[in-house]
PDB file of C-alpha atoms in Angstrom:
ATOM      1  CA  MET A 294      21.622  18.358   0.509  1.00 45.00           C
ATOM      2  CA  THR A 295      19.101  15.770  -0.618  1.00 66.00           C
ATOM      3  CA  ASP A 296      18.301  12.693   1.469  1.00 81.00           C
ATOM      4  CA  LEU A 297      17.703  10.697  -1.707  1.00 93.00           C
ATOM      5  CA  LYS A 298      20.088   8.868  -4.021  1.00 96.00           C
ATOM      6  CA  LEU A 299      18.754   8.304  -7.539  1.00 97.00           C
ATOM      7  CA  VAL A 300      19.447   4.668  -8.439  1.00 97.00           C
ATOM      8  CA  SER A 301      17.832   4.566 -11.895  1.00 98.00           C
ATOM      9  CA  SER A 302      15.580   6.570 -14.194  1.00 98.00           C
ATOM     10  CA  VAL A 303      13.912   5.591 -17.472  1.00 98.00           C
ATOM     11  CA  ARG A 304      11.642   7.532 -19.793  1.00 98.00           C
ATOM     12  CA  CYS A 305       8.035   6.341 -19.740  1.00 98.00           C
ATOM     13  CA  PHE A 306       5.012   8.046 -21.381  1.00 98.00           C
ATOM     14  CA  GLU A 307       6.927  11.353 -21.409  1.00 98.00           C
ATOM     15  CA  GLY A 308       7.458  11.049 -17.677  1.00 98.00           C
ATOM     16  CA  GLU A 309      10.132   9.168 -15.719  1.00 98.00           C
ATOM     17  CA  GLN A 310      10.069   5.888 -13.829  1.00 98.00           C
ATOM     18  CA  ARG A 311      12.643   6.342 -11.072  1.00 98.00           C
ATOM     19  CA  ARG A 312      14.117   4.279  -8.272  1.00 98.00           C
ATOM     20  CA  TYR A 313      15.557   5.947  -5.181  1.00 98.00           C
ATOM     21  CA  GLU A 314      17.641   4.806  -2.222  1.00 98.00           C
ATOM     22  CA  HIS A 315      17.802   6.401   1.210  1.00 97.00           C
ATOM     23  CA  GLN A 316      18.744   5.650   4.780  1.00 97.00           C
ATOM     24  CA  ALA A 317      15.474   4.967   6.587  1.00 97.00           C
ATOM     25  CA  ARG A 318      15.726   6.159  10.177  1.00 97.00           C
ATOM     26  CA  THR A 319      12.483   4.447  11.176  1.00 97.00           C
ATOM     27  CA  LEU A 320      13.683   1.047   9.919  1.00 98.00           C
ATOM     28  CA  ASP A 321      17.388   1.503  10.709  1.00 97.00           C
ATOM     29  CA  CYS A 322      18.418   0.238   7.274  1.00 97.00           C
ATOM     30  CA  THR A 323      18.896   1.316   3.679  1.00 97.00           C
ATOM     31  CA  MET A 324      15.681   1.254   1.652  1.00 98.00           C
ATOM     32  CA  GLN A 325      14.753   1.623  -1.984  1.00 98.00           C
ATOM     33  CA  PHE A 326      11.448   2.800  -3.387  1.00 98.00           C
ATOM     34  CA  SER A 327      10.075   3.526  -6.841  1.00 98.00           C
ATOM     35  CA  VAL A 328       8.403   6.667  -8.158  1.00 98.00           C
ATOM     36  CA  TYR A 329       6.663   7.500 -11.387  1.00 98.00           C
ATOM     37  CA  LEU A 330       6.737  11.230 -12.160  1.00 98.00           C
ATOM     38  CA  PRO A 331       4.301  12.205 -14.920  1.00 98.00           C
ATOM     39  CA  PRO A 332       5.334  14.709 -17.596  1.00 98.00           C
ATOM     40  CA  GLN A 333       3.585  17.520 -15.719  1.00 97.00           C
ATOM     41  CA  ALA A 334       5.963  17.022 -12.785  1.00 97.00           C
ATOM     42  CA  LEU A 335       8.952  17.327 -15.111  1.00 96.00           C
ATOM     43  CA  SER A 336       7.649  20.705 -16.314  1.00 94.00           C
ATOM     44  CA  SER A 337       7.832  22.553 -12.998  1.00 86.00           C
ATOM     45  CA  GLU A 338       4.312  21.574 -11.935  1.00 93.00           C
ATOM     46  CA  HIS A 339       3.619  20.117  -8.510  1.00 98.00           C
ATOM     47  CA  VAL A 340       1.258  17.158  -8.815  1.00 98.00           C
ATOM     48  CA  PRO A 341      -0.905  14.954  -6.566  1.00 98.00           C
ATOM     49  CA  ALA A 342       0.207  11.392  -5.833  1.00 98.00           C
ATOM     50  CA  VAL A 343      -1.123   7.893  -5.272  1.00 98.00           C
ATOM     51  CA  LEU A 344       0.766   5.783  -2.741  1.00 98.00           C
ATOM     52  CA  TRP A 345       0.782   2.100  -3.758  1.00 98.00           C
ATOM     53  CA  LEU A 346       1.416  -0.718  -1.249  1.00 98.00           C
ATOM     54  CA  SER A 347       2.347  -4.116  -2.687  1.00 98.00           C
ATOM     55  CA  GLY A 348       1.630  -7.624  -1.454  1.00 98.00           C
ATOM     56  CA  LEU A 349       3.516 -10.606  -0.065  1.00 98.00           C
ATOM     57  CA  THR A 350       6.905 -11.419  -1.678  1.00 97.00           C
ATOM     58  CA  CYS A 351       6.881  -8.178  -3.701  1.00 98.00           C
ATOM     59  CA  THR A 352       9.439  -5.386  -3.772  1.00 97.00           C
ATOM     60  CA  ASP A 353       8.966  -1.789  -4.906  1.00 97.00           C
ATOM     61  CA  GLU A 354       9.414  -2.867  -8.538  1.00 97.00           C
ATOM     62  CA  ASN A 355       6.530  -5.320  -9.084  1.00 98.00           C
ATOM     63  CA  PHE A 356       3.818  -2.726  -9.496  1.00 98.00           C
ATOM     64  CA  SER A 357       5.833  -0.423 -11.751  1.00 97.00           C
ATOM     65  CA  ALA A 358       6.775  -3.301 -14.083  1.00 97.00           C
ATOM     66  CA  LYS A 359       3.484  -5.248 -14.192  1.00 98.00           C
ATOM     67  CA  ALA A 360       0.462  -3.035 -13.509  1.00 98.00           C
ATOM     68  CA  GLY A 361       0.621  -0.804 -16.587  1.00 98.00           C
ATOM     69  CA  ALA A 362      -0.277   2.242 -14.510  1.00 98.00           C
ATOM     70  CA  GLN A 363       2.084   4.809 -16.026  1.00 98.00           C
ATOM     71  CA  ARG A 364       0.069   5.547 -19.177  1.00 98.00           C
ATOM     72  CA  VAL A 365      -2.969   6.651 -17.181  1.00 98.00           C
ATOM     73  CA  ALA A 366      -0.880   8.386 -14.523  1.00 98.00           C
ATOM     74  CA  ALA A 367       0.814  10.403 -17.281  1.00 98.00           C
ATOM     75  CA  GLU A 368      -2.542  11.423 -18.763  1.00 98.00           C
ATOM     76  CA  LEU A 369      -3.989  12.404 -15.383  1.00 98.00           C
ATOM     77  CA  GLY A 370      -0.853  14.064 -14.014  1.00 98.00           C
ATOM     78  CA  LEU A 371      -0.509  11.700 -11.055  1.00 98.00           C
ATOM     79  CA  ALA A 372       2.733  10.689  -9.385  1.00 98.00           C
ATOM     80  CA  LEU A 373       2.968   7.085  -8.163  1.00 98.00           C
ATOM     81  CA  ILE A 374       4.883   6.392  -4.946  1.00 98.00           C
ATOM     82  CA  ILE A 375       5.757   2.698  -4.520  1.00 98.00           C
ATOM     83  CA  PRO A 376       7.576   1.624  -1.336  1.00 98.00           C
ATOM     84  CA  ASP A 377       9.076  -1.780  -0.595  1.00 98.00           C
ATOM     85  CA  THR A 378       7.135  -4.297   1.496  1.00 98.00           C
ATOM     86  CA  SER A 379       9.613  -4.740   4.365  1.00 98.00           C
ATOM     87  CA  PRO A 380      12.961  -3.593   5.705  1.00 98.00           C
ATOM     88  CA  ARG A 381      15.976  -4.963   3.806  1.00 98.00           C
ATOM     89  CA  GLY A 382      19.631  -5.782   4.401  1.00 96.00           C
ATOM     90  CA  ASP A 383      21.825  -8.501   5.852  1.00 97.00           C
ATOM     91  CA  GLN A 384      21.328  -7.158   9.371  1.00 97.00           C
ATOM     92  CA  VAL A 385      17.524  -7.407   9.143  1.00 97.00           C
ATOM     93  CA  ALA A 386      15.823 -10.450  10.698  1.00 97.00           C
ATOM     94  CA  ASP A 387      14.216 -12.850   8.237  1.00 97.00           C
ATOM     95  CA  ASP A 388      12.247 -16.095   8.046  1.00 97.00           C
ATOM     96  CA  ASP A 389      12.341 -18.972   5.564  1.00 96.00           C
ATOM     97  CA  ALA A 390       8.599 -18.717   4.861  1.00 96.00           C
ATOM     98  CA  TYR A 391       7.278 -16.467   2.089  1.00 96.00           C
ATOM     99  CA  ASP A 392       4.595 -14.970   4.351  1.00 97.00           C
ATOM    100  CA  PHE A 393       6.788 -13.727   7.191  1.00 97.00           C
ATOM    101  CA  GLY A 394       9.968 -11.674   7.436  1.00 97.00           C
ATOM    102  CA  LYS A 395      11.479  -9.937   4.417  1.00 98.00           C
ATOM    103  CA  GLY A 396       8.884  -9.214   1.767  1.00 98.00           C
ATOM    104  CA  ALA A 397       6.124  -9.641   4.352  1.00 98.00           C
ATOM    105  CA  GLY A 398       6.254  -6.670   6.704  1.00 98.00           C
ATOM    106  CA  PHE A 399       2.430  -6.447   6.911  1.00 98.00           C
ATOM    107  CA  TYR A 400       2.633  -2.668   7.390  1.00 98.00           C
ATOM    108  CA  VAL A 401       2.718  -2.901  11.191  1.00 98.00           C
ATOM    109  CA  ASN A 402       5.080  -1.577  13.850  1.00 98.00           C
ATOM    110  CA  ALA A 403       6.522  -4.770  15.325  1.00 98.00           C
ATOM    111  CA  THR A 404       6.865  -5.001  19.106  1.00 97.00           C
ATOM    112  CA  GLU A 405       8.352  -8.509  19.403  1.00 97.00           C
ATOM    113  CA  GLN A 406      12.001  -9.491  19.083  1.00 97.00           C
ATOM    114  CA  PRO A 407      13.919  -9.843  16.833  1.00 97.00           C
ATOM    115  CA  TRP A 408      11.496  -7.947  14.579  1.00 98.00           C
ATOM    116  CA  ALA A 409      10.994  -4.729  16.546  1.00 98.00           C
ATOM    117  CA  LYS A 410      14.408  -3.244  15.680  1.00 97.00           C
ATOM    118  CA  HIS A 411      13.663  -2.941  11.943  1.00 98.00           C
ATOM    119  CA  TYR A 412      10.043  -3.893  11.195  1.00 98.00           C
ATOM    120  CA  GLN A 413       8.391  -0.503  11.777  1.00 98.00           C
ATOM    121  CA  MET A 414       6.679  -0.378   8.402  1.00 98.00           C
ATOM    122  CA  TYR A 415       3.566   1.519   9.490  1.00 98.00           C
ATOM    123  CA  ASP A 416       5.543   4.497  10.774  1.00 98.00           C
ATOM    124  CA  TYR A 417       8.052   4.291   7.931  1.00 98.00           C
ATOM    125  CA  ILE A 418       5.398   4.718   5.262  1.00 98.00           C
ATOM    126  CA  SER A 419       2.781   6.848   7.030  1.00 98.00           C
ATOM    127  CA  LYS A 420       5.331   9.282   8.440  1.00 97.00           C
ATOM    128  CA  GLU A 421       8.932   9.099   7.210  1.00 97.00           C
ATOM    129  CA  LEU A 422       8.430   8.195   3.548  1.00 98.00           C
ATOM    130  CA  ILE A 423       5.454  10.485   2.967  1.00 98.00           C
ATOM    131  CA  GLU A 424       7.332  13.392   4.505  1.00 97.00           C
ATOM    132  CA  LEU A 425      10.457  12.570   2.482  1.00 97.00           C
ATOM    133  CA  VAL A 426       8.801  12.424  -0.943  1.00 97.00           C
ATOM    134  CA  HIS A 427       6.853  15.626  -0.343  1.00 97.00           C
ATOM    135  CA  ARG A 428      10.027  17.402   0.706  1.00 96.00           C
ATOM    136  CA  GLU A 429      12.201  16.140  -2.142  1.00 96.00           C
ATOM    137  CA  LEU A 430       9.850  15.666  -5.123  1.00 97.00           C
ATOM    138  CA  PRO A 431       7.478  17.972  -7.068  1.00 97.00           C
ATOM    139  CA  LEU A 432       4.302  16.949  -5.216  1.00 98.00           C
ATOM    140  CA  ASN A 433       1.500  19.282  -4.188  1.00 97.00           C
ATOM    141  CA  GLY A 434       0.592  17.586  -0.901  1.00 97.00           C
ATOM    142  CA  ARG A 435      -2.599  15.863  -2.021  1.00 98.00           C
ATOM    143  CA  LEU A 436      -2.370  12.112  -1.590  1.00 98.00           C
ATOM    144  CA  SER A 437      -4.462   8.965  -2.036  1.00 98.00           C
ATOM    145  CA  ILE A 438      -3.562   5.367  -1.230  1.00 98.00           C
ATOM    146  CA  SER A 439      -4.068   1.956  -2.841  1.00 98.00           C
ATOM    147  CA  GLY A 440      -2.659  -1.553  -2.623  1.00 98.00           C
ATOM    148  CA  HIS A 441      -2.963  -5.250  -3.335  1.00 98.00           C
ATOM    149  CA  SER A 442      -3.504  -8.173  -0.937  1.00 98.00           C
ATOM    150  CA  MET A 443      -1.189  -7.494   2.038  1.00 98.00           C
ATOM    151  CA  GLY A 444      -0.807  -4.021   0.541  1.00 98.00           C
ATOM    152  CA  GLY A 445      -4.579  -3.662   0.296  1.00 98.00           C
ATOM    153  CA  HIS A 446      -4.662  -4.378   4.032  1.00 98.00           C
ATOM    154  CA  GLY A 447      -1.993  -1.709   4.527  1.00 98.00           C
ATOM    155  CA  ALA A 448      -3.865   0.832   2.407  1.00 98.00           C
ATOM    156  CA  LEU A 449      -7.124   0.299   4.278  1.00 98.00           C
ATOM    157  CA  ILE A 450      -5.660   0.563   7.774  1.00 98.00           C
ATOM    158  CA  MET A 451      -3.625   3.662   6.921  1.00 98.00           C
ATOM    159  CA  ALA A 452      -6.627   5.375   5.330  1.00 98.00           C
ATOM    160  CA  LEU A 453      -8.770   4.535   8.365  1.00 97.00           C
ATOM    161  CA  ARG A 454      -6.169   5.682  10.882  1.00 97.00           C
ATOM    162  CA  GLU A 455      -4.769   8.669   8.961  1.00 96.00           C
ATOM    163  CA  THR A 456      -8.052   9.951   7.570  1.00 91.00           C
ATOM    164  CA  GLU A 457      -6.873  13.560   7.209  1.00 94.00           C
ATOM    165  CA  ARG A 458      -3.869  12.477   5.153  1.00 96.00           C
ATOM    166  CA  PHE A 459      -5.625  10.658   2.281  1.00 98.00           C
ATOM    167  CA  GLU A 460      -8.246  11.950  -0.141  1.00 97.00           C
ATOM    168  CA  SER A 461      -9.381   8.433  -1.143  1.00 97.00           C
ATOM    169  CA  VAL A 462      -8.461   4.763  -0.754  1.00 98.00           C
ATOM    170  CA  SER A 463      -8.732   1.701  -2.994  1.00 98.00           C
ATOM    171  CA  ALA A 464      -7.640  -1.912  -2.824  1.00 98.00           C
ATOM    172  CA  PHE A 465      -7.335  -5.048  -4.891  1.00 98.00           C
ATOM    173  CA  ALA A 466      -8.131  -8.284  -3.022  1.00 98.00           C
ATOM    174  CA  PRO A 467      -7.186  -6.869   0.401  1.00 98.00           C
ATOM    175  CA  ILE A 468      -6.551  -8.999   3.478  1.00 98.00           C
ATOM    176  CA  ALA A 469      -9.519  -7.293   5.065  1.00 98.00           C
ATOM    177  CA  HIS A 470      -9.700  -8.969   8.485  1.00 98.00           C
ATOM    178  CA  PRO A 471      -6.174 -10.241   9.222  1.00 98.00           C
ATOM    179  CA  SER A 472      -7.033 -11.078  12.830  1.00 97.00           C
ATOM    180  CA  ALA A 473      -9.141 -13.944  11.467  1.00 96.00           C
ATOM    181  CA  CYS A 474      -7.127 -15.502   8.643  1.00 97.00           C
ATOM    182  CA  PRO A 475      -3.976 -17.683   8.558  1.00 98.00           C
ATOM    183  CA  TRP A 476      -1.710 -15.030   7.009  1.00 98.00           C
ATOM    184  CA  GLY A 477      -2.747 -12.419   9.554  1.00 98.00           C
ATOM    185  CA  LEU A 478      -2.691 -14.731  12.559  1.00 98.00           C
ATOM    186  CA  LYS A 479       0.873 -15.733  11.752  1.00 98.00           C
ATOM    187  CA  ALA A 480       2.087 -12.204  11.082  1.00 98.00           C
ATOM    188  CA  PHE A 481       0.345 -10.547  14.014  1.00 98.00           C
ATOM    189  CA  THR A 482       1.451 -13.204  16.495  1.00 98.00           C
ATOM    190  CA  GLY A 483       5.037 -12.996  15.272  1.00 98.00           C
ATOM    191  CA  TYR A 484       5.328  -9.218  15.004  1.00 98.00           C
ATOM    192  CA  LEU A 485       2.914  -8.072  17.726  1.00 98.00           C
ATOM    193  CA  GLY A 486       2.693 -10.913  20.246  1.00 97.00           C
ATOM    194  CA  GLU A 487      -0.245 -12.738  21.781  1.00 94.00           C
ATOM    195  CA  ASP A 488      -2.225  -9.730  23.055  1.00 91.00           C
ATOM    196  CA  ARG A 489      -4.984  -9.461  20.475  1.00 93.00           C
ATOM    197  CA  ALA A 490      -5.978  -6.018  21.677  1.00 93.00           C
ATOM    198  CA  THR A 491      -2.772  -4.781  20.030  1.00 94.00           C
ATOM    199  CA  TRP A 492      -3.862  -6.306  16.742  1.00 97.00           C
ATOM    200  CA  GLN A 493      -7.014  -4.201  16.471  1.00 97.00           C
ATOM    201  CA  GLU A 494      -5.284  -1.063  15.198  1.00 97.00           C
ATOM    202  CA  TYR A 495      -3.999  -3.047  12.190  1.00 98.00           C
ATOM    203  CA  ASP A 496      -7.285  -4.702  11.201  1.00 98.00           C
ATOM    204  CA  ALA A 497      -9.508  -2.849   8.698  1.00 98.00           C
ATOM    205  CA  VAL A 498     -12.769  -4.587   9.588  1.00 97.00           C
ATOM    206  CA  THR A 499     -12.164  -4.002  13.301  1.00 97.00           C
ATOM    207  CA  LEU A 500     -11.272  -0.328  12.754  1.00 97.00           C
ATOM    208  CA  MET A 501     -14.462   0.199  10.738  1.00 96.00           C
ATOM    209  CA  ARG A 502     -16.518  -1.475  13.460  1.00 95.00           C
ATOM    210  CA  GLN A 503     -14.891   0.829  16.023  1.00 95.00           C
ATOM    211  CA  GLY A 504     -16.139   3.848  14.092  1.00 93.00           C
ATOM    212  CA  HIS A 505     -13.023   4.986  12.245  1.00 94.00           C
ATOM    213  CA  GLN A 506     -14.047   7.142   9.310  1.00 92.00           C
ATOM    214  CA  CYS A 507     -13.090   5.909   5.844  1.00 93.00           C
ATOM    215  CA  PRO A 508     -12.243   8.198   2.929  1.00 95.00           C
ATOM    216  CA  PRO A 509     -14.018   7.476  -0.379  1.00 96.00           C
ATOM    217  CA  LEU A 510     -13.435   3.771  -1.004  1.00 97.00           C
ATOM    218  CA  LEU A 511     -13.167   1.430  -3.993  1.00 98.00           C
ATOM    219  CA  VAL A 512     -12.376  -2.303  -3.641  1.00 98.00           C
ATOM    220  CA  ASP A 513     -12.111  -4.913  -6.389  1.00 98.00           C
ATOM    221  CA  GLN A 514     -11.986  -8.638  -5.657  1.00 98.00           C
ATOM    222  CA  GLY A 515     -11.666 -11.439  -8.219  1.00 98.00           C
ATOM    223  CA  SER A 516     -14.182 -14.269  -7.962  1.00 98.00           C
ATOM    224  CA  ASN A 517     -11.538 -16.849  -9.016  1.00 98.00           C
ATOM    225  CA  ASP A 518      -8.980 -15.707  -6.457  1.00 98.00           C
ATOM    226  CA  ASN A 519      -7.515 -18.853  -4.892  1.00 98.00           C
ATOM    227  CA  PHE A 520      -7.056 -16.978  -1.575  1.00 98.00           C
ATOM    228  CA  LEU A 521     -10.604 -15.642  -1.427  1.00 98.00           C
ATOM    229  CA  ALA A 522     -12.170 -18.267   0.842  1.00 96.00           C
ATOM    230  CA  GLU A 523      -9.399 -18.721   3.394  1.00 97.00           C
ATOM    231  CA  GLN A 524      -7.478 -15.450   3.601  1.00 98.00           C
ATOM    232  CA  LEU A 525      -9.300 -12.349   2.371  1.00 98.00           C
ATOM    233  CA  ASN A 526     -12.692 -12.092   4.143  1.00 97.00           C
ATOM    234  CA  PHE A 527     -14.226 -10.088   1.296  1.00 98.00           C
ATOM    235  CA  SER A 528     -17.823 -10.860   2.248  1.00 96.00           C
ATOM    236  CA  LEU A 529     -17.173  -9.680   5.814  1.00 97.00           C
ATOM    237  CA  LEU A 530     -15.601  -6.463   4.500  1.00 97.00           C
ATOM    238  CA  GLU A 531     -18.602  -5.972   2.217  1.00 95.00           C
ATOM    239  CA  GLU A 532     -20.998  -6.446   5.122  1.00 94.00           C
ATOM    240  CA  THR A 533     -19.026  -4.038   7.309  1.00 95.00           C
ATOM    241  CA  VAL A 534     -18.711  -1.349   4.641  1.00 95.00           C
ATOM    242  CA  LYS A 535     -22.461  -1.442   3.975  1.00 90.00           C
ATOM    243  CA  SER A 536     -23.023  -0.496   7.615  1.00 87.00           C
ATOM    244  CA  LEU A 537     -20.956   2.695   7.323  1.00 82.00           C
ATOM    245  CA  ASP A 538     -22.475   6.166   7.027  1.00 75.00           C
ATOM    246  CA  SER A 539     -20.592   6.648   3.741  1.00 71.00           C
ATOM    247  CA  PRO A 540     -20.361   3.196   2.174  1.00 74.00           C
ATOM    248  CA  GLY A 541     -17.781   2.563  -0.516  1.00 91.00           C
ATOM    249  CA  HIS A 542     -17.897   0.656  -3.765  1.00 95.00           C
ATOM    250  CA  LEU A 543     -16.997  -3.044  -3.443  1.00 97.00           C
ATOM    251  CA  ARG A 544     -17.039  -5.096  -6.637  1.00 97.00           C
ATOM    252  CA  LEU A 545     -16.657  -8.836  -7.136  1.00 98.00           C
ATOM    253  CA  GLN A 546     -15.097  -9.192 -10.581  1.00 98.00           C
ATOM    254  CA  LYS A 547     -16.177 -12.434 -12.237  1.00 98.00           C
ATOM    255  CA  GLY A 548     -13.407 -14.783 -13.363  1.00 98.00           C
ATOM    256  CA  TYR A 549     -10.415 -12.763 -12.126  1.00 98.00           C
ATOM    257  CA  ASP A 550      -7.694 -14.201  -9.887  1.00 98.00           C
ATOM    258  CA  HIS A 551      -5.136 -12.758  -7.443  1.00 98.00           C
ATOM    259  CA  SER A 552      -2.454 -11.876  -9.996  1.00 98.00           C
ATOM    260  CA  TYR A 553      -1.157  -8.695 -11.614  1.00 98.00           C
ATOM    261  CA  TYR A 554      -3.301  -9.520 -14.658  1.00 98.00           C
ATOM    262  CA  PHE A 555      -6.230  -8.657 -12.391  1.00 98.00           C
ATOM    263  CA  ILE A 556      -4.591  -5.436 -11.239  1.00 98.00           C
ATOM    264  CA  ALA A 557      -3.680  -4.413 -14.795  1.00 98.00           C
ATOM    265  CA  SER A 558      -7.304  -4.933 -15.852  1.00 98.00           C
ATOM    266  CA  PHE A 559      -8.713  -2.399 -13.378  1.00 98.00           C
ATOM    267  CA  ILE A 560      -5.851  -0.063 -12.422  1.00 98.00           C
ATOM    268  CA  GLU A 561      -7.084   2.606 -14.839  1.00 98.00           C
ATOM    269  CA  GLU A 562     -10.449   2.752 -13.078  1.00 98.00           C
ATOM    270  CA  HIS A 563      -8.708   3.010  -9.711  1.00 98.00           C
ATOM    271  CA  LEU A 564      -6.445   5.847 -10.819  1.00 98.00           C
ATOM    272  CA  ARG A 565      -9.365   7.743 -12.325  1.00 98.00           C
ATOM    273  CA  PHE A 566     -11.283   7.191  -9.088  1.00 98.00           C
ATOM    274  CA  HIS A 567      -8.418   8.706  -7.076  1.00 98.00           C
ATOM    275  CA  HIS A 568      -7.918  11.543  -9.561  1.00 98.00           C
ATOM    276  CA  SER A 569     -11.540  12.609  -9.095  1.00 98.00           C
ATOM    277  CA  TYR A 570     -10.864  13.249  -5.393  1.00 98.00           C
ATOM    278  CA  LEU A 571      -7.292  14.489  -5.673  1.00 98.00           C
ATOM    279  CA  THR A 572      -8.329  17.333  -7.985  1.00 97.00           C
ATOM    280  CA  ARG A 573     -11.458  18.538  -6.200  1.00 93.00           C
TER     281      ARG A 573
END
């Protein structure tokens, strides 16, 4: 008996854009997530996948509707796995601000009340959801990870901490050093408490400085991003990555902002980047 309930399915580039619902044990609530299955997966072939983590205020549907990723995923034979950004439901704690609570889980395992009961997003995605989709869907076990903003932060920390799990990692405008920006300070204090030592395992720059190995890396950042100066710490990430034994590719894209227009402009390059490692 499957653990998944199919909520919707639409034809897209000879594949299917699906939305599933399941009872998430890690989060103690009902969750939905989106999946794009390329035509190869509908023809009895098991395919590699890219896990996409979205940013603040997003759900699992923003990327699938706005990024334009399905055409390239269909060509390359890549599945796209797109989780939600936080636990959901009336019983789940929330906050009036856009950058905390529902839609702003920050991909951490919360330790503070009232958040700890449901906000276990790191374990939900890195363990429960990955295991679920590989058990229930035609995937071959090879996986890469990408994300935007808060989701770029999530992609980087998961790739650094779960190095054996991911073939490659990419990000668009990631919150690279959340311990030292307003969004991260608010989220980490609220979810994790005042002990900053606890924050380190959820901070990409800190993890890199501690010697965590990074899979092949691609990062794009728009030069006209209105969050660049205060929130994202791109220059610090660039400096840190350059010090690694296997530095990645970090690109400042002139004139681009923080929106999905930026993501849509470069998502093809990111998917082709991941495909090159997923099929080696």
